[in-house]
Amino acid sequence: YELIETEDEYLRDLSILLAAYVEPLASRKLLEKRLADQITGELKQIRMVNAELLASLQNDRNAIGAAFLRMVRRSACSFVWQL
């Protein structure tokens, strides 16, 4: 399925971005933590959520809609929790 392949590529791209740029910036302390957080945002959390989505899509290719519903519910709960 194209959706699964695209999600897999996106997850690889996020991992490369984190490994090549975000983690070196953080470990070398080239920027203040606050500024580094502003630049990188929530990339680690985004990678985690997308990894869960990809695993869900790969586990049951016939339940793509259900996988997205689970992610929406999870995101809604996370959003309410952050308020």
PDB file of C-alpha atoms in Angstrom:
ATOM      1  CA  TYR A   1       0.000   0.000   0.000  1.00  0.00           C
ATOM      2  CA  GLU A   2       1.231   3.449  -0.918  1.00  0.00           C
ATOM      3  CA  LEU A   3       0.159   4.932   2.419  1.00  0.00           C
ATOM      4  CA  ILE A   4       2.314   2.483   4.361  1.00  0.00           C
ATOM      5  CA  GLU A   5       5.326   3.083   2.108  1.00  0.00           C
ATOM      6  CA  THR A   6       4.921   6.855   2.410  1.00  0.00           C
ATOM      7  CA  GLU A   7       4.589   6.660   6.189  1.00  0.00           C
ATOM      8  CA  ASP A   8       7.691   4.464   6.353  1.00  0.00           C
ATOM      9  CA  GLU A   9       9.691   6.956   4.257  1.00  0.00           C
ATOM     10  CA  TYR A  10       8.459   9.862   6.394  1.00  0.00           C
ATOM     11  CA  LEU A  11       9.515   8.040   9.559  1.00  0.00           C
ATOM     12  CA  ARG A  12      12.978   7.390   8.091  1.00  0.00           C
ATOM     13  CA  ASP A  13      13.275  11.076   7.147  1.00  0.00           C
ATOM     14  CA  LEU A  14      12.334  12.142  10.677  1.00  0.00           C
ATOM     15  CA  SER A  15      14.928   9.758  12.117  1.00  0.00           C
ATOM     16  CA  ILE A  16      17.628  11.156   9.824  1.00  0.00           C
ATOM     17  CA  LEU A  17      16.664  14.718  10.748  1.00  0.00           C
ATOM     18  CA  LEU A  18      16.883  13.902  14.438  1.00  0.00           C
ATOM     19  CA  ALA A  19      20.172  12.001  14.156  1.00  0.00           C
ATOM     20  CA  ALA A  20      21.915  14.416  11.794  1.00  0.00           C
ATOM     21  CA  TYR A  21      20.765  17.762  13.182  1.00  0.00           C
ATOM     22  CA  VAL A  22      18.694  17.768  16.342  1.00  0.00           C
ATOM     23  CA  GLU A  23      20.750  15.406  18.490  1.00  0.00           C
ATOM     24  CA  PRO A  24      24.128  16.974  17.551  1.00  0.00           C
ATOM     25  CA  LEU A  25      22.733  20.440  18.294  1.00  0.00           C
ATOM     26  CA  ALA A  26      21.576  19.266  21.700  1.00  0.00           C
ATOM     27  CA  SER A  27      24.695  17.292  22.607  1.00  0.00           C
ATOM     28  CA  ARG A  28      27.136  20.037  21.585  1.00  0.00           C
ATOM     29  CA  LYS A  29      25.069  22.712  23.273  1.00  0.00           C
ATOM     30  CA  LEU A  30      25.504  25.026  20.290  1.00  0.00           C
ATOM     31  CA  LEU A  31      22.185  26.702  21.107  1.00  0.00           C
ATOM     32  CA  GLU A  32      20.415  27.511  24.328  1.00  0.00           C
ATOM     33  CA  LYS A  33      17.980  24.748  25.232  1.00  0.00           C
ATOM     34  CA  ARG A  34      14.971  27.062  24.880  1.00  0.00           C
ATOM     35  CA  LEU A  35      16.007  28.117  21.388  1.00  0.00           C
ATOM     36  CA  ALA A  36      16.820  24.549  20.330  1.00  0.00           C
ATOM     37  CA  ASP A  37      13.373  23.449  21.569  1.00  0.00           C
ATOM     38  CA  GLN A  38      11.713  26.221  19.558  1.00  0.00           C
ATOM     39  CA  ILE A  39      13.544  25.182  16.395  1.00  0.00           C
ATOM     40  CA  THR A  40      13.029  21.443  16.697  1.00  0.00           C
ATOM     41  CA  GLY A  41       9.566  21.555  18.216  1.00  0.00           C
ATOM     42  CA  GLU A  42       8.116  18.185  19.016  1.00  0.00           C
ATOM     43  CA  LEU A  43      10.008  16.103  16.438  1.00  0.00           C
ATOM     44  CA  LYS A  44      10.701  13.211  18.814  1.00  0.00           C
ATOM     45  CA  GLN A  45       7.050  13.009  19.793  1.00  0.00           C
ATOM     46  CA  ILE A  46       5.992  13.249  16.147  1.00  0.00           C
ATOM     47  CA  ARG A  47       8.355  10.380  15.297  1.00  0.00           C
ATOM     48  CA  MET A  48       6.946   8.284  18.137  1.00  0.00           C
ATOM     49  CA  VAL A  49       3.333   8.880  17.059  1.00  0.00           C
ATOM     50  CA  ASN A  50       4.152   8.125  13.427  1.00  0.00           C
ATOM     51  CA  ALA A  51       5.994   4.945  14.423  1.00  0.00           C
ATOM     52  CA  GLU A  52       2.859   3.802  16.267  1.00  0.00           C
ATOM     53  CA  LEU A  53       0.707   4.649  13.266  1.00  0.00           C
ATOM     54  CA  LEU A  54       3.021   2.782  10.899  1.00  0.00           C
ATOM     55  CA  ALA A  55       3.046  -0.290  13.135  1.00  0.00           C
ATOM     56  CA  SER A  56      -0.737  -0.213  13.330  1.00  0.00           C
ATOM     57  CA  LEU A  57      -1.044   0.101   9.557  1.00  0.00           C
ATOM     58  CA  GLN A  58       1.410  -2.729   8.990  1.00  0.00           C
ATOM     59  CA  ASN A  59      -0.335  -5.027  11.481  1.00  0.00           C
ATOM     60  CA  ASP A  60      -3.714  -4.828   9.776  1.00  0.00           C
ATOM     61  CA  ARG A  61      -3.674  -3.455   6.255  1.00  0.00           C
ATOM     62  CA  ASN A  62      -7.432  -3.905   6.008  1.00  0.00           C
ATOM     63  CA  ALA A  63      -8.148  -1.629   8.961  1.00  0.00           C
ATOM     64  CA  ILE A  64      -6.536   1.622   7.837  1.00  0.00           C
ATOM     65  CA  GLY A  65      -9.532   3.652   8.994  1.00  0.00           C
ATOM     66  CA  ALA A  66      -9.406   2.047  12.435  1.00  0.00           C
ATOM     67  CA  ALA A  67      -5.697   2.864  12.724  1.00  0.00           C
ATOM     68  CA  PHE A  68      -6.373   6.535  12.032  1.00  0.00           C
ATOM     69  CA  LEU A  69      -9.293   6.613  14.456  1.00  0.00           C
ATOM     70  CA  ARG A  70      -7.051   5.248  17.214  1.00  0.00           C
ATOM     71  CA  MET A  71      -4.499   7.957  16.484  1.00  0.00           C
ATOM     72  CA  VAL A  72      -7.152  10.694  16.477  1.00  0.00           C
ATOM     73  CA  ARG A  73      -8.513   9.491  19.815  1.00  0.00           C
ATOM     74  CA  ARG A  74      -5.006   9.338  21.234  1.00  0.00           C
ATOM     75  CA  SER A  75      -4.233  12.841  19.953  1.00  0.00           C
ATOM     76  CA  ALA A  76      -7.482  14.224  21.353  1.00  0.00           C
ATOM     77  CA  CYS A  77      -6.704  12.749  24.767  1.00  0.00           C
ATOM     78  CA  SER A  78      -3.175  14.167  24.633  1.00  0.00           C
ATOM     79  CA  PHE A  79      -4.497  17.591  23.670  1.00  0.00           C
ATOM     80  CA  VAL A  80      -6.994  17.621  26.549  1.00  0.00           C
ATOM     81  CA  TRP A  81      -4.289  16.436  28.943  1.00  0.00           C
ATOM     82  CA  GLN A  82      -2.007  19.325  27.906  1.00  0.00           C
ATOM     83  CA  LEU A  83      -4.716  21.900  28.658  1.00  0.00           C
TER      84      LEU A  83
END
